[in-house]
XYZ file of N, CA and C in Angstrom:
816
model
N 10.886 34.592 31.167
C 12.179 34.319 30.543
C 12.609 32.876 30.804
N 12.452 32.433 32.084
C 12.811 31.064 32.412
C 11.963 30.072 31.634
N 10.670 30.400 31.473
C 9.776 29.505 30.727
C 10.232 29.370 29.285
N 10.609 30.503 28.687
C 11.069 30.480 27.289
C 12.326 29.632 27.154
N 13.252 29.759 28.132
C 14.484 28.958 28.089
C 14.184 27.478 28.232
N 13.210 27.140 29.081
C 12.829 25.736 29.255
C 12.259 25.166 27.959
N 11.400 25.955 27.293
C 10.801 25.506 26.030
C 11.884 25.304 24.978
N 12.834 26.266 24.932
C 13.921 26.159 23.960
C 14.774 24.918 24.236
N 15.063 24.693 25.509
C 15.863 23.526 25.873
C 15.152 22.228 25.535
N 13.844 22.206 25.766
C 13.057 21.001 25.445
C 13.084 20.726 23.950
N 12.960 21.795 23.134
C 12.995 21.631 21.677
C 14.324 21.048 21.229
N 15.422 21.515 21.846
C 16.754 20.998 21.510
C 16.856 19.519 21.864
N 16.305 19.140 23.021
C 16.358 17.744 23.441
C 15.562 16.844 22.503
N 14.390 17.316 22.072
C 13.557 16.524 21.149
C 14.289 16.326 19.826
N 14.886 17.407 19.313
C 15.628 17.300 18.051
C 16.792 16.324 18.187
N 17.482 16.401 19.319
C 18.611 15.495 19.554
C 18.137 14.057 19.650
N 16.960 13.853 20.260
C 16.404 12.505 20.390
C 16.152 11.873 19.031
N 15.493 12.616 18.140
C 15.198 12.063 16.812
C 16.467 11.871 15.998
N 17.439 12.754 16.194
C 18.708 12.550 15.511
C 19.394 11.284 15.985
N 19.341 11.048 17.288
C 19.934 9.835 17.851
C 19.241 8.591 17.325
N 17.894 8.601 17.344
C 17.126 7.450 16.859
C 17.428 7.180 15.396
N 17.507 8.261 14.616
C 17.763 8.096 13.189
C 19.097 7.438 12.911
N 20.088 7.681 13.771
C 21.404 7.084 13.571
C 21.489 5.679 14.159
N 20.731 5.409 15.223
C 20.840 4.126 15.907
C 20.024 3.032 15.239
N 18.855 3.392 14.638
C 18.020 2.363 14.019
C 18.648 1.916 12.710
N 18.792 0.616 12.474
C 19.385 0.129 11.224
C 18.583 0.597 10.015
N 19.269 1.091 9.002
C 18.618 1.565 7.792
C 18.803 0.550 6.672
N 17.826 0.443 5.828
C 17.904 -0.483 4.715
C 17.874 0.293 3.413
N 18.671 -0.156 2.459
C 18.648 0.457 1.138
C 17.479 -0.129 0.370
N 16.571 0.714 -0.087
C 15.403 0.244 -0.818
C 15.315 0.946 -2.150
N 14.633 0.313 -3.072
C 14.509 0.845 -4.407
C 13.048 0.791 -4.839
N 12.584 1.788 -5.615
C 11.205 1.755 -6.089
C 11.019 0.611 -7.068
N 9.767 0.103 -7.211
C 9.523 -0.990 -8.134
C 9.916 -0.610 -9.554
N 10.490 -1.545 -10.284
C 10.869 -1.283 -11.661
C 9.627 -1.207 -12.552
N 9.681 -0.318 -13.524
C 8.597 -0.213 -14.485
C 8.667 -1.379 -15.466
N 7.507 -1.930 -15.809
C 7.445 -3.038 -16.744
C 7.351 -2.499 -18.162
N 8.181 -3.024 -19.038
C 8.144 -2.599 -20.438
C 7.227 -3.535 -21.228
N 6.344 -2.931 -22.015
C 5.393 -3.701 -22.801
C 5.613 -3.429 -24.288
N 5.528 -4.497 -25.067
C 5.583 -4.359 -26.511
C 4.279 -4.829 -27.110
N 3.924 -4.271 -28.249
C 2.654 -4.615 -28.889
C 2.577 -6.082 -29.271
N 3.738 -6.740 -29.368
C 3.769 -8.124 -29.828
C 3.637 -9.138 -28.691
N 3.488 -8.688 -27.447
C 3.358 -9.614 -26.327
C 2.155 -10.531 -26.502
N 2.342 -11.821 -26.242
C 1.247 -12.781 -26.331
C 0.472 -12.808 -25.019
N -0.687 -13.446 -25.036
C -1.484 -13.579 -23.819
C -0.712 -14.352 -22.762
N -0.004 -15.395 -23.183
C 0.781 -16.185 -22.233
C 1.859 -15.330 -21.571
N 2.465 -14.457 -22.335
C 3.489 -13.570 -21.775
C 2.856 -12.562 -20.820
N 1.649 -12.094 -21.146
C 0.936 -11.192 -20.240
C 0.634 -11.886 -18.912
N 0.262 -13.154 -18.989
C -0.014 -13.915 -17.766
C 1.225 -13.965 -16.882
N 2.370 -14.231 -17.484
C 3.619 -14.313 -16.721
C 3.956 -12.967 -16.080
N 3.822 -11.888 -16.853
C 4.096 -10.560 -16.320
C 3.103 -10.218 -15.209
N 1.838 -10.562 -15.439
C 0.811 -10.278 -14.445
C 1.076 -10.965 -13.119
N 1.573 -12.204 -13.179
C 1.897 -12.917 -11.946
C 2.993 -12.225 -11.168
N 3.978 -11.678 -11.886
C 5.056 -10.951 -11.221
C 4.539 -9.673 -10.575
N 3.613 -8.996 -11.254
C 3.052 -7.755 -10.708
C 2.206 -8.047 -9.476
N 1.399 -9.102 -9.528
C 0.551 -9.479 -8.394
C 1.395 -9.743 -7.151
N 2.532 -10.395 -7.337
C 3.386 -10.717 -6.205
C 4.381 -9.636 -5.851
N 4.435 -8.562 -6.658
C 5.406 -7.509 -6.413
C 4.787 -6.132 -6.354
N 4.939 -5.374 -7.435
C 4.512 -3.976 -7.455
C 3.047 -3.792 -7.075
N 2.184 -4.719 -7.465
C 0.758 -4.577 -7.172
C 0.398 -4.794 -5.723
N 1.283 -5.410 -4.945
C 1.093 -5.705 -3.517
C -0.188 -6.491 -3.238
N -0.690 -7.236 -4.223
C -1.976 -7.936 -4.078
C -1.940 -8.993 -2.979
N -0.789 -9.656 -2.819
C -0.713 -10.763 -1.880
C -0.572 -10.309 -0.437
N -0.552 -9.010 -0.221
C -0.608 -8.498 1.147
C -1.981 -8.771 1.744
N -3.028 -8.691 0.918
C -4.395 -8.838 1.418
C -5.158 -10.016 0.812
N -4.624 -10.642 -0.230
C -5.281 -11.785 -0.871
C -4.397 -13.027 -0.790
N -5.025 -14.177 -0.611
C -4.337 -15.442 -0.791
C -4.743 -16.009 -2.152
N -4.049 -17.050 -2.587
C -4.393 -17.714 -3.851
C -4.504 -19.204 -3.596
N -5.735 -19.684 -3.487
C -5.980 -21.115 -3.343
C -5.589 -21.705 -2.012
N -5.513 -20.902 -0.969
C -5.183 -21.437 0.350
C -6.451 -21.882 1.067
N -6.455 -23.107 1.555
C -7.613 -23.606 2.289
C -7.738 -22.863 3.604
N -8.953 -22.681 4.043
C -9.173 -22.013 5.318
C -9.403 -20.527 5.202
N -9.616 -20.029 3.982
C -9.981 -18.630 3.831
C -8.886 -17.792 3.224
N -8.882 -16.503 3.587
C -7.956 -15.558 2.991
C -7.499 -14.568 4.042
N -6.898 -13.493 3.607
C -6.509 -12.426 4.501
C -7.663 -11.441 4.616
N -7.419 -10.172 4.352
C -8.489 -9.201 4.526
C -9.510 -9.277 3.404
N -9.058 -9.621 2.196
C -9.936 -9.651 1.034
C -10.049 -11.072 0.493
N -10.965 -11.338 -0.443
C -11.260 -12.720 -0.864
C -10.059 -13.469 -1.425
N -10.084 -14.796 -1.236
C -9.078 -15.657 -1.844
C -9.274 -15.625 -3.361
N -8.159 -15.598 -4.087
C -8.224 -15.478 -5.546
C -8.147 -16.817 -6.261
N -8.034 -17.904 -5.535
C -8.000 -19.212 -6.165
C -9.280 -19.464 -6.960
N -9.138 -19.807 -8.247
C -10.297 -20.087 -9.086
C -11.050 -18.875 -9.570
N -10.517 -17.677 -9.359
C -11.246 -16.464 -9.750
C -11.480 -16.405 -11.255
N -10.581 -17.013 -12.037
C -10.764 -17.006 -13.490
C -12.014 -17.721 -13.925
N -12.445 -18.715 -13.156
C -13.676 -19.446 -13.466
C -14.906 -18.740 -12.900
N -14.751 -18.040 -11.783
C -15.891 -17.394 -11.118
C -16.218 -16.024 -11.670
N -15.261 -15.366 -12.255
C -15.407 -13.953 -12.596
C -16.650 -13.649 -13.423
N -16.951 -14.495 -14.391
C -18.077 -14.224 -15.291
C -19.425 -14.372 -14.602
N -19.462 -14.949 -13.408
C -20.727 -15.169 -12.703
C -20.924 -14.189 -11.549
N -19.978 -13.306 -11.325
C -20.011 -12.461 -10.144
C -20.963 -11.276 -10.270
N -21.033 -10.687 -11.460
C -21.840 -9.482 -11.652
C -22.745 -9.653 -12.862
N -24.027 -9.501 -12.646
C -24.980 -9.640 -13.753
C -24.696 -8.583 -14.826
N -24.644 -9.027 -16.068
C -24.393 -8.109 -17.173
C -22.927 -7.867 -17.458
N -22.039 -8.513 -16.700
C -20.601 -8.344 -16.910
C -19.963 -9.688 -17.241
N -19.072 -9.688 -18.241
C -18.303 -10.906 -18.473
C -17.117 -10.910 -17.517
N -16.310 -11.958 -17.590
C -15.220 -12.108 -16.642
C -14.205 -10.992 -16.693
N -13.830 -10.569 -17.902
C -12.833 -9.510 -18.048
C -13.356 -8.200 -17.468
N -14.622 -7.886 -17.746
C -15.199 -6.642 -17.226
C -15.244 -6.660 -15.702
N -15.624 -7.799 -15.138
C -15.683 -7.886 -13.679
C -14.302 -7.697 -13.056
N -13.304 -8.363 -13.624
C -11.953 -8.235 -13.082
C -11.438 -6.807 -13.238
N -11.743 -6.186 -14.374
C -11.308 -4.806 -14.594
C -11.953 -3.864 -13.584
N -13.253 -4.022 -13.357
C -13.932 -3.176 -12.388
C -13.338 -3.384 -10.991
N -13.001 -4.628 -10.674
C -12.440 -4.933 -9.356
C -11.110 -4.233 -9.122
N -10.394 -3.933 -10.198
C -9.088 -3.282 -10.075
C -9.191 -1.764 -10.163
N -10.040 -1.278 -11.092
C -10.181 0.173 -11.275
C -11.161 0.791 -10.270
N -12.220 0.066 -9.929
C -13.229 0.560 -8.994
C -13.519 -0.524 -7.962
N -12.546 -0.849 -7.124
C -12.660 -2.016 -6.247
C -13.809 -1.984 -5.251
N -14.328 -0.812 -4.963
C -15.413 -0.740 -3.985
C -16.786 -0.605 -4.627
N -16.849 -0.769 -5.956
C -18.144 -0.726 -6.649
C -18.961 -1.969 -6.334
N -18.300 -3.080 -6.096
C -18.979 -4.333 -5.748
C -18.143 -5.029 -4.685
N -18.766 -5.328 -3.550
C -18.061 -5.958 -2.440
C -18.551 -7.395 -2.299
N -17.622 -8.330 -2.344
C -17.968 -9.738 -2.174
C -18.566 -9.938 -0.785
N -19.656 -10.713 -0.717
C -20.349 -10.931 0.548
C -19.396 -11.501 1.601
N -19.470 -10.926 2.784
C -18.634 -11.384 3.876
C -17.357 -10.581 4.048
N -17.117 -9.642 3.131
C -15.910 -8.815 3.207
C -16.302 -7.342 3.283
N -15.358 -6.516 3.713
C -15.587 -5.089 3.858
C -14.890 -4.326 2.744
N -15.364 -3.125 2.402
C -14.658 -2.293 1.416
C -13.320 -1.838 1.958
N -12.488 -1.306 1.098
C -11.210 -0.794 1.555
C -10.074 -1.033 0.590
N -10.273 -1.902 -0.412
C -9.197 -2.126 -1.379
C -8.964 -0.849 -2.178
N -7.710 -0.434 -2.342
C -7.422 0.789 -3.099
C -7.487 0.563 -4.601
N -7.691 1.634 -5.346
C -7.594 1.597 -6.805
C -6.119 1.454 -7.163
N -5.744 0.314 -7.729
C -4.317 0.080 -7.961
C -3.789 0.853 -9.164
N -4.670 1.570 -9.861
C -4.223 2.425 -10.951
C -3.890 3.835 -10.498
N -4.029 4.085 -9.198
C -3.723 5.404 -8.638
C -2.571 5.280 -7.655
N -1.904 6.395 -7.343
C -0.820 6.346 -6.353
C -1.338 5.829 -5.011
N -0.525 5.122 -4.212
C 0.900 4.937 -4.460
C 1.248 3.721 -5.314
N 0.315 2.784 -5.558
C 0.650 1.595 -6.361
C 0.808 1.991 -7.825
N -0.182 2.698 -8.363
C -0.027 3.401 -9.632
C 0.328 2.490 -10.813
N -0.423 1.402 -11.002
C -0.201 0.544 -12.167
C -0.719 1.228 -13.424
N -0.044 1.003 -14.536
C -0.511 1.525 -15.818
C -1.621 0.637 -16.351
N -2.323 1.105 -17.383
C -3.362 0.292 -18.011
C -2.791 -1.020 -18.532
N -1.590 -0.981 -19.081
C -0.981 -2.196 -19.605
C -0.654 -3.175 -18.483
N -0.170 -2.663 -17.365
C 0.106 -3.531 -16.223
C -1.182 -4.144 -15.692
N -2.259 -3.376 -15.687
C -3.540 -3.904 -15.232
C -4.048 -4.974 -16.191
N -3.842 -4.800 -17.494
C -4.193 -5.855 -18.454
C -3.456 -7.149 -18.121
N -2.180 -7.026 -17.784
C -1.391 -8.208 -17.439
C -1.927 -8.869 -16.176
N -2.311 -8.067 -15.193
C -2.887 -8.623 -13.967
C -4.190 -9.355 -14.280
N -5.015 -8.773 -15.141
C -6.271 -9.425 -15.521
C -5.991 -10.759 -16.201
N -4.994 -10.788 -17.096
C -4.630 -12.040 -17.770
C -4.232 -13.094 -16.748
N -3.449 -12.693 -15.760
C -3.026 -13.638 -14.730
C -4.223 -14.130 -13.923
N -5.106 -13.211 -13.525
C -6.282 -13.611 -12.742
C -7.186 -14.547 -13.549
N -7.316 -14.298 -14.852
C -8.087 -15.206 -15.709
C -7.491 -16.611 -15.691
N -6.168 -16.696 -15.594
C -5.503 -17.995 -15.641
C -5.739 -18.822 -14.376
N -6.232 -18.187 -13.308
C -6.482 -18.895 -12.053
C -7.826 -19.609 -12.129
N -7.824 -20.741 -12.810
C -9.051 -21.531 -12.950
C -9.784 -21.313 -14.244
N -9.298 -20.421 -15.097
C -9.961 -20.143 -16.362
C -8.971 -20.069 -17.501
N -9.458 -19.626 -18.656
C -8.618 -19.491 -19.838
C -8.375 -18.021 -20.124
N -7.145 -17.553 -20.050
C -6.853 -16.136 -20.313
C -7.268 -15.738 -21.718
N -7.820 -14.525 -21.839
C -8.310 -14.081 -23.140
C -7.816 -12.699 -23.535
N -7.340 -11.897 -22.582
C -6.958 -10.531 -22.924
C -5.679 -10.511 -23.739
N -5.567 -9.516 -24.590
C -4.368 -9.281 -25.385
C -3.967 -7.823 -25.221
N -2.880 -7.430 -25.854
C -2.463 -6.035 -25.798
C -3.475 -5.118 -26.492
N -4.358 -5.694 -27.308
C -5.362 -4.900 -28.020
C -6.683 -4.807 -27.267
N -6.804 -5.501 -26.144
C -8.047 -5.460 -25.375
C -8.298 -4.048 -24.848
N -9.495 -3.551 -25.076
C -9.866 -2.208 -24.619
C -10.857 -2.305 -23.468
N -10.602 -1.525 -22.445
C -11.473 -1.476 -21.275
C -11.981 -0.057 -21.113
N -13.217 0.096 -20.680
C -13.810 1.435 -20.608
C -13.171 2.298 -19.519
N -12.382 1.693 -18.656
C -11.725 2.450 -17.589
C -10.389 3.029 -18.034
N -9.881 2.577 -19.178
C -8.568 3.012 -19.626
C -8.591 4.467 -20.067
N -7.449 5.128 -19.914
C -7.316 6.501 -20.382
C -7.064 6.499 -21.877
N -7.203 7.657 -22.499
C -7.013 7.765 -23.942
C -5.583 7.447 -24.354
N -4.641 7.713 -23.457
C -3.235 7.502 -23.785
C -2.767 6.086 -23.521
N -3.685 5.233 -22.968
C -3.292 3.862 -22.714
C -2.673 3.640 -21.349
N -2.659 4.683 -20.534
C -2.197 4.555 -19.158
C -3.221 5.197 -18.257
N -3.283 4.743 -17.034
C -4.275 5.277 -16.116
C -4.024 6.746 -15.836
N -5.106 7.474 -15.608
C -4.983 8.872 -15.227
C -4.649 8.919 -13.752
N -3.484 9.434 -13.416
C -3.037 9.422 -12.034
C -2.708 10.818 -11.553
N -2.566 10.914 -10.253
C -2.166 12.162 -9.635
C -0.644 12.236 -9.633
N -0.067 13.358 -9.267
C 1.391 13.445 -9.184
C 1.939 12.429 -8.199
N 3.196 12.108 -8.343
C 3.833 11.132 -7.458
C 3.651 11.552 -6.010
N 3.584 10.537 -5.130
C 3.280 10.812 -3.735
C 4.387 11.589 -3.033
N 5.614 11.391 -3.435
C 6.724 12.038 -2.741
C 6.966 13.449 -3.225
N 7.421 14.351 -2.388
C 7.709 15.725 -2.795
C 8.925 15.794 -3.692
N 8.976 16.784 -4.562
C 10.100 16.923 -5.481
C 11.376 17.277 -4.745
N 11.265 17.978 -3.641
C 12.450 18.315 -2.856
C 12.041 18.445 -1.413
N 13.027 18.580 -0.545
C 12.732 18.695 0.885
C 12.750 20.138 1.349
N 12.961 21.075 0.425
C 13.119 22.459 0.852
C 11.956 23.351 0.448
N 11.301 23.050 -0.677
C 10.282 23.968 -1.166
C 8.880 23.381 -1.122
N 8.706 22.228 -0.480
C 7.397 21.609 -0.375
C 7.066 21.394 1.097
N 5.883 21.791 1.493
C 5.459 21.629 2.872
C 5.315 20.139 3.191
N 5.976 19.652 4.247
C 5.869 18.233 4.602
C 4.419 17.851 4.893
N 4.055 16.634 4.516
C 2.715 16.138 4.816
C 2.629 15.696 6.268
N 1.424 15.769 6.822
C 1.221 15.366 8.202
C 1.184 13.860 8.340
N 1.251 13.391 9.589
C 1.281 11.961 9.840
C 0.058 11.223 9.339
N -1.129 11.787 9.549
C -2.351 11.123 9.105
C -2.396 11.032 7.582
N -1.935 12.079 6.896
C -1.918 12.059 5.433
C -0.961 10.984 4.926
N 0.198 10.867 5.550
C 1.144 9.809 5.168
C 0.504 8.444 5.385
N -0.182 8.273 6.505
C -0.814 6.998 6.860
C -1.818 6.566 5.791
N -2.633 7.505 5.313
C -3.643 7.160 4.316
C -3.063 7.111 2.899
N -2.111 7.995 2.591
C -1.517 8.018 1.254
C -0.849 6.691 0.926
N -0.156 6.116 1.899
C 0.543 4.862 1.659
C -0.272 3.656 2.114
N -1.586 3.845 2.254
C -2.550 2.770 2.465
C -2.288 1.944 3.720
N -1.710 2.550 4.736
C -1.494 1.823 5.985
C -2.820 1.347 6.571
N -3.897 2.104 6.290
C -5.218 1.755 6.807
C -5.789 0.510 6.149
N -5.170 0.034 5.063
C -5.609 -1.213 4.442
C -5.240 -2.402 5.324
N -4.124 -2.307 6.022
C -3.625 -3.425 6.824
C -3.762 -3.201 8.329
N -3.952 -1.957 8.743
C -4.020 -1.653 10.173
C -5.271 -0.824 10.477
N -6.058 -1.263 11.443
C -7.175 -0.441 11.918
C -6.623 0.602 12.872
N -7.259 1.753 12.881
C -6.782 2.857 13.707
C -7.857 3.335 14.684
N -9.128 2.917 14.456
C -10.243 3.411 15.271
C -10.672 2.443 16.363
N -10.261 1.184 16.275
C -10.620 0.201 17.295
C -9.549 -0.873 17.347
N -9.765 -1.870 18.190
C -8.749 -2.894 18.425
C -8.806 -4.053 17.447
N -9.628 -3.961 16.409
C -9.784 -5.063 15.461
C -8.527 -5.233 14.613
N -7.886 -6.398 14.655
C -6.725 -6.616 13.790
C -7.153 -6.879 12.353
N -6.347 -6.432 11.401
C -6.601 -6.721 9.993
C -5.460 -7.612 9.510
N -4.821 -7.268 8.427
C -3.634 -8.019 8.012
C -2.532 -7.853 9.056
N -2.434 -6.651 9.616
C -1.483 -6.361 10.686
C -2.234 -5.994 11.955
N -1.533 -5.825 13.056
C -2.193 -5.499 14.325
C -2.835 -4.119 14.318
N -3.836 -3.944 15.182
C -4.479 -2.642 15.325
C -3.483 -1.647 15.908
N -3.608 -0.389 15.465
C -2.708 0.665 15.954
C -3.439 1.692 16.815
N -4.668 1.401 17.171
C -5.465 2.450 17.819
C -4.936 2.813 19.205
N -4.194 1.917 19.844
C -3.592 2.234 21.143
C -2.077 2.113 21.086
N -1.501 2.309 19.907
C -0.067 2.093 19.726
C 0.766 2.961 20.658
N 0.375 4.224 20.823
C 1.139 5.132 21.666
C 1.173 4.729 23.120
N 0.191 3.945 23.544
C 0.163 3.470 24.926
C 1.015 2.221 25.104
N 1.390 1.579 23.992
C 2.144 0.318 24.053
C 3.610 0.461 23.674
N 3.911 1.479 22.861
C 5.271 1.605 22.341
C 5.760 3.043 22.455
N 7.042 3.194 22.658
C 7.652 4.524 22.684
C 7.824 5.025 21.253
N 8.149 6.306 21.115
C 8.371 6.851 19.786
C 9.570 6.176 19.105
N 10.575 5.851 19.863
C 11.746 5.174 19.300
C 11.360 3.801 18.764
N 10.514 3.102 19.498
C 10.068 1.771 19.056
C 9.180 1.875 17.827
N 8.327 2.900 17.777
C 7.470 3.094 16.606
C 8.322 3.413 15.387
N 9.318 4.261 15.588
C 10.219 4.618 14.492
C 10.906 3.371 13.937
N 11.391 2.529 14.818
C 12.051 1.299 14.372
C 11.064 0.398 13.633
N 9.814 0.321 14.118
C 8.807 -0.525 13.479
C 8.506 -0.060 12.060
N 8.628 1.247 11.814
C 8.403 1.789 10.472
C 9.625 1.570 9.584
N 10.794 1.862 10.096
C 12.007 1.817 9.286
C 12.584 0.411 9.135
N 12.322 -0.459 10.102
C 12.831 -1.835 10.044
C 11.750 -2.775 10.587
N 10.665 -2.970 9.823
C 9.488 -3.698 10.327
C 9.772 -5.116 10.807
N 10.800 -5.755 10.251
C 11.067 -7.143 10.623
C 11.992 -7.271 11.829
N 12.422 -6.154 12.391
C 13.267 -6.218 13.588
C 12.503 -6.872 14.726
N 11.242 -6.511 14.858
C 10.357 -7.123 15.853
C 8.986 -7.303 15.206
N 8.530 -8.533 15.093
C 7.239 -8.825 14.459
C 6.236 -9.191 15.543
N 5.079 -8.544 15.530
C 4.051 -8.801 16.538
C 3.631 -10.272 16.508
N 3.429 -10.840 17.684
C 3.055 -12.247 17.798
C 1.748 -12.519 17.047
N 1.743 -13.576 16.262
C 0.543 -13.954 15.527
C 0.471 -13.385 14.130
N 1.471 -12.578 13.739
C 1.483 -11.967 12.414
C 2.746 -12.388 11.667
N 2.629 -12.392 10.329
C 3.741 -12.859 9.498
C 4.774 -11.766 9.284
N 6.030 -12.148 9.293
C 7.091 -11.216 8.980
C 7.213 -10.994 7.484
N 7.818 -9.888 7.100
C 8.066 -9.603 5.693
C 6.952 -8.876 4.970
N 5.735 -8.925 5.499
C 4.584 -8.336 4.801
C 4.688 -6.820 4.767
N 4.902 -6.211 5.925
C 4.961 -4.752 5.982
C 6.168 -4.228 5.217
N 7.312 -4.890 5.368
C 8.520 -4.445 4.668
C 8.318 -4.448 3.160
N 7.758 -5.540 2.623
C 7.557 -5.640 1.173
C 6.524 -4.637 0.692
N 5.506 -4.377 1.513
C 4.469 -3.419 1.124
C 5.024 -2.005 1.064
N 5.781 -1.615 2.071
C 6.359 -0.272 2.080
C 7.342 -0.092 0.929
N 8.099 -1.124 0.622
C 9.021 -1.041 -0.499
C 8.265 -0.922 -1.816
N 7.203 -1.728 -1.975
C 6.455 -1.730 -3.230
C 5.753 -0.401 -3.483
N 5.292 0.241 -2.421
C 4.610 1.531 -2.587
C 5.583 2.705 -2.623
N 6.879 2.428 -2.457
C 7.876 3.488 -2.524
C 7.951 4.353 -1.293
N 7.476 3.830 -0.157
C 7.429 4.644 1.062
C 8.798 5.232 1.406
N 9.838 4.414 1.357
C 11.153 4.851 1.821
C 11.806 5.861 0.888
N 11.392 5.888 -0.361
C 11.981 6.825 -1.315
C 11.078 8.015 -1.595
N 9.835 7.989 -1.106
C 8.872 9.036 -1.436
C 8.392 9.786 -0.201
N 9.123 9.650 0.892
C 8.831 10.437 2.090
C 10.123 11.090 2.567
N 9.985 12.206 3.259
C 11.145 12.884 3.835
C 11.284 12.481 5.301
N 12.424 12.804 5.896
C 12.630 12.493 7.308
C 11.623 13.238 8.180
N 11.266 14.453 7.757
C 10.268 15.220 8.514
C 8.911 14.536 8.469
N 8.581 13.932 7.331
C 7.289 13.253 7.202
C 7.258 11.956 8.001
N 8.386 11.243 8.039
C 8.457 10.043 8.873
C 8.291 10.428 10.341
N 8.934 11.520 10.754
C 8.786 11.999 12.130
C 7.329 12.350 12.412
N 6.662 13.006 11.448
C 5.252 13.374 11.632
C 4.382 12.130 11.773
N 4.697 11.092 10.994
C 3.947 9.838 11.099
C 4.154 9.208 12.465
N 5.399 9.172 12.940
C 5.695 8.600 14.254
C 4.969 9.374 15.349
N 5.010 10.698 15.278
C 4.327 11.532 16.279
C 2.827 11.254 16.273
N 2.245 11.142 15.067
C 0.796 10.915 14.956
C 0.421 9.547 15.505
N 1.216 8.531 15.198
C 0.933 7.194 15.708
C 1.086 7.147 17.231
N 2.043 7.888 17.757
C 2.257 7.909 19.208
C 1.073 8.543 19.937
N 0.295 9.334 19.225
C -0.891 9.956 19.838
C -2.059 8.992 19.929
N -1.966 7.817 19.303
C -3.045 6.830 19.381
C -2.961 6.150 20.748
N -3.854 6.529 21.650
C -3.807 6.045 23.023
C -4.934 5.071 23.353
N -5.766 4.753 22.384
C -6.830 3.781 22.620
C -8.085 4.362 23.230
N -8.262 5.684 23.147
C -9.489 6.263 23.682
C -9.908 7.444 22.819
């Protein structure tokens, strides 16, 4: 009987702890990325402009790629001059085909010196439409080359309806009739593994998390998720994680129970 009371009391304390943390950590109002409207009359130049906005925003491309920065790139290749190189990258493919494959099937061909891991940006959580991907291709062509795609350009990866075939939205329709996802599922669904290693101490775009639970308390981990710029790890840039989570809709497509599950799972990473 005493043991049962102790367990019950501990459960109450844990619930109170997370309630306290949830109220004490500063919350930010975030909004999902706006959908881009496309008209059949858009010119190639207009596609380039739209594509540049997507690359720097909803597509989250600049989280892992640089554009023309001397001294290399982040986790994936620098995109400076890609419009000129694209046609020479894959035998039997022209520039547009290579760029399209890189976006729809990013791990089909890995540039020498880099590792696989780039997500298909036509699938959740980034979930670009075929038209948005056309705009991104136009922009990438403009980086050292001459853009050629139009709204009429057809790619073999496109769906019949003109939008990518995607899975249901990552977030649950409600918090009452859907089983919350576990921490590891949240971690992979929102591509945290693209920027953070979890199996060893190797840093990627962000610091390794494999021993996070040994370095930070659950309250600190919670704050790092909900307000990433409150404390930025030494040697890493601020703003990257915040913009990535916003672009993928993390804050609007997860429940409080799922955030708690993610924090609990990360706290279990002890480095062994």
